[in-house]
PDB file of C-alpha atoms in Angstrom:
ATOM      1  CA  ALA Z  10      44.665 -20.652  90.358  1.00  0.00           C
ATOM      2  CA  GLN Z  11      41.849 -18.574  91.705  1.00  0.00           C
ATOM      3  CA  THR Z  12      41.432 -14.932  90.766  1.00  0.00           C
ATOM      4  CA  VAL Z  13      39.111 -12.258  92.069  1.00  0.00           C
ATOM      5  CA  THR Z  14      38.184  -9.214  89.999  1.00  0.00           C
ATOM      6  CA  GLN Z  15      36.597  -5.995  91.143  1.00  0.00           C
ATOM      7  CA  SER Z  16      35.942  -3.853  88.113  1.00  0.00           C
ATOM      8  CA  GLN Z  17      35.001  -0.664  89.946  1.00  0.00           C
ATOM      9  CA  PRO Z  18      38.039   1.118  91.391  1.00  0.00           C
ATOM     10  CA  GLU Z  19      35.854   3.853  92.865  1.00  0.00           C
ATOM     11  CA  MET Z  20      32.204   4.336  93.639  1.00  0.00           C
ATOM     12  CA  SER Z  21      30.246   7.080  95.301  1.00  0.00           C
ATOM     13  CA  VAL Z  22      26.782   7.203  96.770  1.00  0.00           C
ATOM     14  CA  GLN Z  23      24.679   9.689  98.598  1.00  0.00           C
ATOM     15  CA  GLU Z  24      23.806   9.071 102.192  1.00  0.00           C
ATOM     16  CA  ALA Z  25      20.664   6.919 102.631  1.00  0.00           C
ATOM     17  CA  GLU Z  26      20.853   5.644  99.067  1.00  0.00           C
ATOM     18  CA  THR Z  27      21.713   2.140  97.878  1.00  0.00           C
ATOM     19  CA  VAL Z  28      24.911   1.124  96.139  1.00  0.00           C
ATOM     20  CA  THR Z  29      26.096  -2.160  94.638  1.00  0.00           C
ATOM     21  CA  LEU Z  30      29.714  -3.212  94.405  1.00  0.00           C
ATOM     22  CA  SER Z  31      30.657  -5.813  91.818  1.00  0.00           C
ATOM     23  CA  CYS Z  32      32.901  -8.822  92.169  1.00  0.00           C
ATOM     24  CA  THR Z  33      33.615 -11.734  89.881  1.00  0.00           C
ATOM     25  CA  TYR Z  34      35.916 -14.635  90.468  1.00  0.00           C
ATOM     26  CA  ASP Z  35      37.390 -17.536  88.629  1.00  0.00           C
ATOM     27  CA  THR Z  36      37.824 -20.990  90.091  1.00  0.00           C
ATOM     28  CA  SER Z  37      37.491 -24.620  89.208  1.00  0.00           C
ATOM     29  CA  GLU Z  38      36.543 -25.479  92.777  1.00  0.00           C
ATOM     30  CA  ASN Z  39      33.013 -26.428  93.693  1.00  0.00           C
ATOM     31  CA  ASN Z  40      33.236 -25.799  97.411  1.00  0.00           C
ATOM     32  CA  TYR Z  41      34.488 -22.460  98.608  1.00  0.00           C
ATOM     33  CA  TYR Z  42      33.653 -19.336 100.565  1.00  0.00           C
ATOM     34  CA  LEU Z  43      33.312 -15.745  99.506  1.00  0.00           C
ATOM     35  CA  PHE Z  44      33.735 -12.689 101.672  1.00  0.00           C
ATOM     36  CA  TRP Z  45      33.427  -8.959 101.591  1.00  0.00           C
ATOM     37  CA  TYR Z  46      35.830  -7.050 103.817  1.00  0.00           C
ATOM     38  CA  LYS Z  47      35.796  -3.377 104.627  1.00  0.00           C
ATOM     39  CA  GLN Z  48      39.005  -1.434 105.216  1.00  0.00           C
ATOM     40  CA  PRO Z  49      38.427   2.056 106.608  1.00  0.00           C
ATOM     41  CA  PRO Z  50      41.232   4.634 106.791  1.00  0.00           C
ATOM     42  CA  SER Z  51      42.453   2.968 109.991  1.00  0.00           C
ATOM     43  CA  ARG Z  52      43.490   0.039 107.740  1.00  0.00           C
ATOM     44  CA  GLN Z  53      41.781  -2.469 110.040  1.00  0.00           C
ATOM     45  CA  MET Z  54      40.179  -5.274 108.027  1.00  0.00           C
ATOM     46  CA  ILE Z  55      36.549  -5.724 109.017  1.00  0.00           C
ATOM     47  CA  LEU Z  56      34.403  -8.611 107.853  1.00  0.00           C
ATOM     48  CA  VAL Z  57      31.198  -7.376 106.258  1.00  0.00           C
ATOM     49  CA  ILE Z  58      29.571 -10.555 105.034  1.00  0.00           C
ATOM     50  CA  ARG Z  59      30.320 -14.177 104.217  1.00  0.00           C
ATOM     51  CA  GLN Z  60      28.773 -16.635 101.759  1.00  0.00           C
ATOM     52  CA  GLU Z  61      29.195 -20.384 101.524  1.00  0.00           C
ATOM     53  CA  ALA Z  62      29.171 -21.533  97.913  1.00  0.00           C
ATOM     54  CA  TYR Z  63      27.008 -24.560  98.705  1.00  0.00           C
ATOM     55  CA  LYS Z  64      24.227 -22.318  99.983  1.00  0.00           C
ATOM     56  CA  GLN Z  65      21.886 -20.950  97.367  1.00  0.00           C
ATOM     57  CA  GLN Z  66      20.378 -18.401  99.695  1.00  0.00           C
ATOM     58  CA  ASN Z  67      22.071 -15.034  99.553  1.00  0.00           C
ATOM     59  CA  ALA Z  68      23.677 -13.897 102.787  1.00  0.00           C
ATOM     60  CA  THR Z  69      22.421 -10.764 104.508  1.00  0.00           C
ATOM     61  CA  GLU Z  70      23.741  -8.778 107.443  1.00  0.00           C
ATOM     62  CA  ASN Z  71      21.537  -5.845 108.365  1.00  0.00           C
ATOM     63  CA  ARG Z  72      22.033  -3.245 105.616  1.00  0.00           C
ATOM     64  CA  PHE Z  73      24.431  -5.460 103.688  1.00  0.00           C
ATOM     65  CA  SER Z  74      23.367  -8.207 101.323  1.00  0.00           C
ATOM     66  CA  VAL Z  75      24.935 -10.123  98.492  1.00  0.00           C
ATOM     67  CA  ASN Z  76      23.790 -11.367  95.134  1.00  0.00           C
ATOM     68  CA  PHE Z  77      25.600 -14.653  94.700  1.00  0.00           C
ATOM     69  CA  GLN Z  78      25.405 -16.156  91.229  1.00  0.00           C
ATOM     70  CA  LYS Z  79      27.461 -19.329  91.334  1.00  0.00           C
ATOM     71  CA  ALA Z  80      27.130 -20.238  87.678  1.00  0.00           C
ATOM     72  CA  ALA Z  81      28.174 -16.771  86.631  1.00  0.00           C
ATOM     73  CA  LYS Z  82      30.836 -16.640  89.353  1.00  0.00           C
ATOM     74  CA  SER Z  83      29.549 -13.327  90.518  1.00  0.00           C
ATOM     75  CA  PHE Z  84      29.327 -12.034  94.078  1.00  0.00           C
ATOM     76  CA  SER Z  85      28.083  -8.455  94.354  1.00  0.00           C
ATOM     77  CA  LEU Z  86      27.554  -6.511  97.564  1.00  0.00           C
ATOM     78  CA  LYS Z  87      24.557  -4.275  98.076  1.00  0.00           C
ATOM     79  CA  ILE Z  88      24.667  -1.617 100.750  1.00  0.00           C
ATOM     80  CA  SER Z  89      21.286  -0.179 101.610  1.00  0.00           C
ATOM     81  CA  ASP Z  90      20.640   3.071 103.446  1.00  0.00           C
ATOM     82  CA  SER Z  91      24.283   4.071 103.024  1.00  0.00           C
ATOM     83  CA  GLN Z  92      25.882   5.831 105.953  1.00  0.00           C
ATOM     84  CA  LEU Z  93      28.874   8.123 106.135  1.00  0.00           C
ATOM     85  CA  GLY Z  94      30.660   5.467 108.146  1.00  0.00           C
ATOM     86  CA  ASP Z  95      30.452   3.113 105.193  1.00  0.00           C
ATOM     87  CA  THR Z  96      33.129   5.157 103.467  1.00  0.00           C
ATOM     88  CA  ALA Z  97      36.041   2.745 103.036  1.00  0.00           C
ATOM     89  CA  MET Z  98      37.823   0.368 100.717  1.00  0.00           C
ATOM     90  CA  TYR Z  99      35.848  -2.789 100.088  1.00  0.00           C
ATOM     91  CA  PHE Z 100      37.570  -6.016  99.170  1.00  0.00           C
ATOM     92  CA  CYS Z 101      35.964  -9.110  97.770  1.00  0.00           C
ATOM     93  CA  ALA Z 102      37.787 -12.289  98.739  1.00  0.00           C
ATOM     94  CA  PHE Z 103      37.763 -15.981  97.863  1.00  0.00           C
ATOM     95  CA  MET Z 104      38.649 -18.878 100.120  1.00  0.00           C
ATOM     96  CA  LYS Z 105      39.003 -22.421  98.926  1.00  0.00           C
ATOM     97  CA  PHE Z 106      37.199 -24.984 101.035  1.00  0.00           C
ATOM     98  CA  ASN Z 107      39.167 -26.406 103.950  1.00  0.00           C
ATOM     99  CA  THR Z 108      41.838 -23.737 103.807  1.00  0.00           C
ATOM    100  CA  ASP Z 109      42.081 -20.393 105.513  1.00  0.00           C
ATOM    101  CA  LYS Z 110      43.893 -18.699 102.669  1.00  0.00           C
ATOM    102  CA  LEU Z 111      42.175 -15.603 101.307  1.00  0.00           C
ATOM    103  CA  ILE Z 112      42.604 -14.341  97.770  1.00  0.00           C
ATOM    104  CA  PHE Z 113      41.600 -10.705  97.537  1.00  0.00           C
ATOM    105  CA  GLY Z 114      40.294  -8.612  94.701  1.00  0.00           C
ATOM    106  CA  THR Z 115      41.816  -5.242  93.908  1.00  0.00           C
ATOM    107  CA  GLY Z 116      39.258  -3.356  95.947  1.00  0.00           C
ATOM    108  CA  THR Z 117      36.640  -0.674  95.425  1.00  0.00           C
ATOM    109  CA  ARG Z 118      36.924   2.657  97.143  1.00  0.00           C
ATOM    110  CA  LEU Z 119      33.474   3.730  98.280  1.00  0.00           C
ATOM    111  CA  GLN Z 120      32.731   7.313  99.182  1.00  0.00           C
ATOM    112  CA  VAL Z 121      29.462   8.135 100.892  1.00  0.00           C
ATOM    113  CA  PHE Z 122      28.666  11.830 100.758  1.00  0.00           C
ATOM    114  CA  PRO Z 123      26.027  13.779 102.672  1.00  0.00           C
TER     115      PRO Z 123
ATOM    116  CA  GLY V  10      37.872  -6.483 121.237  1.00  0.00           C
ATOM    117  CA  ALA V  11      40.876  -7.400 119.151  1.00  0.00           C
ATOM    118  CA  VAL V  12      41.543 -11.098 118.949  1.00  0.00           C
ATOM    119  CA  VAL V  13      44.701 -10.767 116.879  1.00  0.00           C
ATOM    120  CA  SER V  14      47.359  -8.363 118.052  1.00  0.00           C
ATOM    121  CA  GLN V  15      50.106  -7.133 115.783  1.00  0.00           C
ATOM    122  CA  HIS V  16      53.168  -5.259 116.967  1.00  0.00           C
ATOM    123  CA  PRO V  17      54.598  -2.785 116.249  1.00  0.00           C
ATOM    124  CA  SER V  18      51.980  -0.720 114.482  1.00  0.00           C
ATOM    125  CA  ARG V  19      54.603   1.482 112.921  1.00  0.00           C
ATOM    126  CA  VAL V  20      58.345   1.111 112.480  1.00  0.00           C
ATOM    127  CA  ILE V  21      61.027   3.090 110.733  1.00  0.00           C
ATOM    128  CA  CYS V  22      64.377   1.484 110.100  1.00  0.00           C
ATOM    129  CA  LYS V  23      67.519   2.169 108.176  1.00  0.00           C
ATOM    130  CA  SER V  24      68.379   0.370 105.003  1.00  0.00           C
ATOM    131  CA  GLY V  25      70.316  -2.822 105.685  1.00  0.00           C
ATOM    132  CA  THR V  26      68.862  -3.501 109.095  1.00  0.00           C
ATOM    133  CA  SER V  27      66.340  -6.186 110.027  1.00  0.00           C
ATOM    134  CA  VAL V  28      62.900  -5.675 111.466  1.00  0.00           C
ATOM    135  CA  LYS V  29      60.709  -8.146 113.343  1.00  0.00           C
ATOM    136  CA  ILE V  30      56.931  -7.959 113.345  1.00  0.00           C
ATOM    137  CA  GLU V  31      54.881 -10.012 115.798  1.00  0.00           C
ATOM    138  CA  CYS V  32      51.410 -11.419 115.344  1.00  0.00           C
ATOM    139  CA  ARG V  33      49.608 -12.889 118.348  1.00  0.00           C
ATOM    140  CA  SER V  34      46.277 -14.602 118.682  1.00  0.00           C
ATOM    141  CA  LEU V  35      44.984 -13.368 122.002  1.00  0.00           C
ATOM    142  CA  ASP V  36      42.291 -15.783 123.061  1.00  0.00           C
ATOM    143  CA  PHE V  37      42.617 -18.735 120.756  1.00  0.00           C
ATOM    144  CA  GLN V  38      45.256 -21.030 119.378  1.00  0.00           C
ATOM    145  CA  ALA V  39      46.124 -20.740 115.728  1.00  0.00           C
ATOM    146  CA  THR V  40      48.083 -23.497 114.057  1.00  0.00           C
ATOM    147  CA  THR V  41      48.100 -21.404 110.913  1.00  0.00           C
ATOM    148  CA  MET V  42      48.587 -17.687 110.448  1.00  0.00           C
ATOM    149  CA  PHE V  43      48.909 -15.670 107.276  1.00  0.00           C
ATOM    150  CA  TRP V  44      51.046 -12.725 106.334  1.00  0.00           C
ATOM    151  CA  TYR V  45      49.879 -10.185 103.778  1.00  0.00           C
ATOM    152  CA  ARG V  46      51.500  -7.178 102.232  1.00  0.00           C
ATOM    153  CA  GLN V  47      49.602  -4.128 101.057  1.00  0.00           C
ATOM    154  CA  PHE V  48      51.061  -1.352  98.965  1.00  0.00           C
ATOM    155  CA  PRO V  49      49.373   2.064  99.049  1.00  0.00           C
ATOM    156  CA  LYS V  50      45.945   2.023  97.450  1.00  0.00           C
ATOM    157  CA  GLN V  51      46.360  -1.610  96.461  1.00  0.00           C
ATOM    158  CA  SER V  52      45.001  -4.936  97.553  1.00  0.00           C
ATOM    159  CA  LEU V  53      46.342  -7.358 100.104  1.00  0.00           C
ATOM    160  CA  MET V  54      48.761  -9.831  98.624  1.00  0.00           C
ATOM    161  CA  LEU V  55      49.345 -13.076 100.461  1.00  0.00           C
ATOM    162  CA  MET V  56      53.028 -13.497 101.197  1.00  0.00           C
ATOM    163  CA  ALA V  57      53.161 -16.710 103.170  1.00  0.00           C
ATOM    164  CA  THR V  58      51.369 -19.169 105.371  1.00  0.00           C
ATOM    165  CA  SER V  59      52.890 -19.574 108.798  1.00  0.00           C
ATOM    166  CA  ASN V  60      52.603 -23.094 110.187  1.00  0.00           C
ATOM    167  CA  GLU V  61      53.141 -23.822 113.858  1.00  0.00           C
ATOM    168  CA  GLY V  62      56.038 -26.185 114.355  1.00  0.00           C
ATOM    169  CA  SER V  63      57.011 -26.412 110.713  1.00  0.00           C
ATOM    170  CA  LYS V  64      58.340 -24.314 107.879  1.00  0.00           C
ATOM    171  CA  ALA V  65      56.307 -21.533 106.401  1.00  0.00           C
ATOM    172  CA  THR V  66      54.850 -21.875 102.940  1.00  0.00           C
ATOM    173  CA  TYR V  67      55.704 -18.946 100.699  1.00  0.00           C
ATOM    174  CA  GLU V  68      53.735 -17.665  97.740  1.00  0.00           C
ATOM    175  CA  GLN V  69      55.360 -17.516  94.372  1.00  0.00           C
ATOM    176  CA  GLY V  70      57.706 -14.593  94.026  1.00  0.00           C
ATOM    177  CA  VAL V  71      58.207 -14.049  97.761  1.00  0.00           C
ATOM    178  CA  GLU V  72      61.811 -14.432  98.882  1.00  0.00           C
ATOM    179  CA  LYS V  73      61.915 -16.759 101.853  1.00  0.00           C
ATOM    180  CA  ASP V  74      65.378 -15.606 102.856  1.00  0.00           C
ATOM    181  CA  LYS V  75      64.203 -12.020 102.799  1.00  0.00           C
ATOM    182  CA  PHE V  76      61.025 -12.546 104.784  1.00  0.00           C
ATOM    183  CA  LEU V  77      61.736 -14.980 107.576  1.00  0.00           C
ATOM    184  CA  ILE V  78      58.713 -16.440 109.295  1.00  0.00           C
ATOM    185  CA  ASN V  79      58.751 -18.229 112.602  1.00  0.00           C
ATOM    186  CA  HIS V  80      55.699 -19.788 114.234  1.00  0.00           C
ATOM    187  CA  ALA V  81      57.148 -21.113 117.440  1.00  0.00           C
ATOM    188  CA  SER V  82      53.926 -21.349 119.425  1.00  0.00           C
ATOM    189  CA  LEU V  83      50.221 -21.685 118.835  1.00  0.00           C
ATOM    190  CA  THR V  84      49.669 -18.014 119.565  1.00  0.00           C
ATOM    191  CA  LEU V  85      52.655 -16.280 118.014  1.00  0.00           C
ATOM    192  CA  SER V  86      54.016 -15.863 114.510  1.00  0.00           C
ATOM    193  CA  THR V  87      56.819 -13.482 113.627  1.00  0.00           C
ATOM    194  CA  LEU V  88      57.837 -11.972 110.320  1.00  0.00           C
ATOM    195  CA  THR V  89      61.394 -10.696 110.055  1.00  0.00           C
ATOM    196  CA  VAL V  90      62.294  -8.484 107.135  1.00  0.00           C
ATOM    197  CA  THR V  91      66.001  -9.032 106.738  1.00  0.00           C
ATOM    198  CA  SER V  92      68.415  -6.512 105.274  1.00  0.00           C
ATOM    199  CA  ALA V  93      65.564  -4.149 104.609  1.00  0.00           C
ATOM    200  CA  HIS V  94      65.581  -1.861 101.600  1.00  0.00           C
ATOM    201  CA  PRO V  95      63.348   1.101 100.755  1.00  0.00           C
ATOM    202  CA  GLU V  96      61.320  -1.075  98.373  1.00  0.00           C
ATOM    203  CA  ASP V  97      60.335  -3.208 101.364  1.00  0.00           C
ATOM    204  CA  SER V  98      58.441  -0.242 102.741  1.00  0.00           C
ATOM    205  CA  SER V  99      54.840  -1.318 102.908  1.00  0.00           C
ATOM    206  CA  PHE V 100      51.924  -2.213 105.147  1.00  0.00           C
ATOM    207  CA  TYR V 101      52.124  -5.747 106.534  1.00  0.00           C
ATOM    208  CA  ILE V 102      49.058  -7.482 107.969  1.00  0.00           C
ATOM    209  CA  CYS V 103      48.704 -10.828 109.653  1.00  0.00           C
ATOM    210  CA  SER V 104      45.605 -12.931 110.078  1.00  0.00           C
ATOM    211  CA  ALA V 105      44.504 -16.059 111.866  1.00  0.00           C
ATOM    212  CA  ALA V 106      41.407 -18.216 112.035  1.00  0.00           C
ATOM    213  CA  ARG V 107      39.854 -19.279 115.296  1.00  0.00           C
ATOM    214  CA  ASP V 108      38.544 -22.453 113.704  1.00  0.00           C
ATOM    215  CA  ARG V 109      39.285 -24.291 110.483  1.00  0.00           C
ATOM    216  CA  GLY V 110      37.070 -24.428 107.500  1.00  0.00           C
ATOM    217  CA  GLY V 111      36.081 -21.069 106.175  1.00  0.00           C
ATOM    218  CA  THR V 112      35.305 -19.250 109.368  1.00  0.00           C
ATOM    219  CA  PRO V 113      36.149 -15.586 109.121  1.00  0.00           C
ATOM    220  CA  LEU V 114      39.745 -14.672 109.624  1.00  0.00           C
ATOM    221  CA  HIS V 115      40.733 -12.198 112.285  1.00  0.00           C
ATOM    222  CA  PHE V 116      43.207  -9.601 111.184  1.00  0.00           C
ATOM    223  CA  GLY V 117      45.825  -7.733 113.101  1.00  0.00           C
ATOM    224  CA  ASN V 118      45.877  -3.954 112.889  1.00  0.00           C
ATOM    225  CA  GLY V 119      48.836  -4.037 110.565  1.00  0.00           C
ATOM    226  CA  THR V 120      52.379  -2.706 110.649  1.00  0.00           C
ATOM    227  CA  ARG V 121      53.527   0.191 108.553  1.00  0.00           C
ATOM    228  CA  LEU V 122      57.186  -0.334 107.719  1.00  0.00           C
ATOM    229  CA  THR V 123      59.250   2.534 106.382  1.00  0.00           C
ATOM    230  CA  VAL V 124      62.811   1.858 105.339  1.00  0.00           C
ATOM    231  CA  THR V 125      64.979   4.937 104.949  1.00  0.00           C
TER     232      THR V 125
END
């Protein structure tokens, strides 16, 4: 069975600074997808970024980028130029290839302060 | 705009009654939808996979007779919490994928269930 671990329950960062959220996972699969989702106080799940395991290049989306280390089974999220609106819970998630079933980590609560 | 609609957003019911939650894909057909449960300050736990035209697949530890899932059409899945108890109080979220194969899932806005 796949597991996803987020070792940082809470993180804080000052506005405009950079923060990195950690995620590790365990799987015997070779083909899979990894995601970072943001859940603001509204509880709406918002996709931040997605990575295909077969791609070596790290995914980037504007201020968000990942450091994907397949051998180490690590998938960290870097948020650059943090904004107050980035304050939210962040969930790392794993999806086995050819399924749509997401396995979530326990989440990291990020607080961006002025 | 929202591509997955979940209704109701909030419901309060008395212990022993049943509650139905709807999840609709608004502009695409979804042969598979997923139901998650989220306790306060915790992660989303997959409860079951809703399959159009066939029985739902439940995760280990989820009571299928307690959480009835019906996926009668390609755009609608329902979760019925039967004989609800206070411990069933939680946040329930559905999701669906527009296409198969790892494309991002679209989530409903969730339903906060409170059982008194």
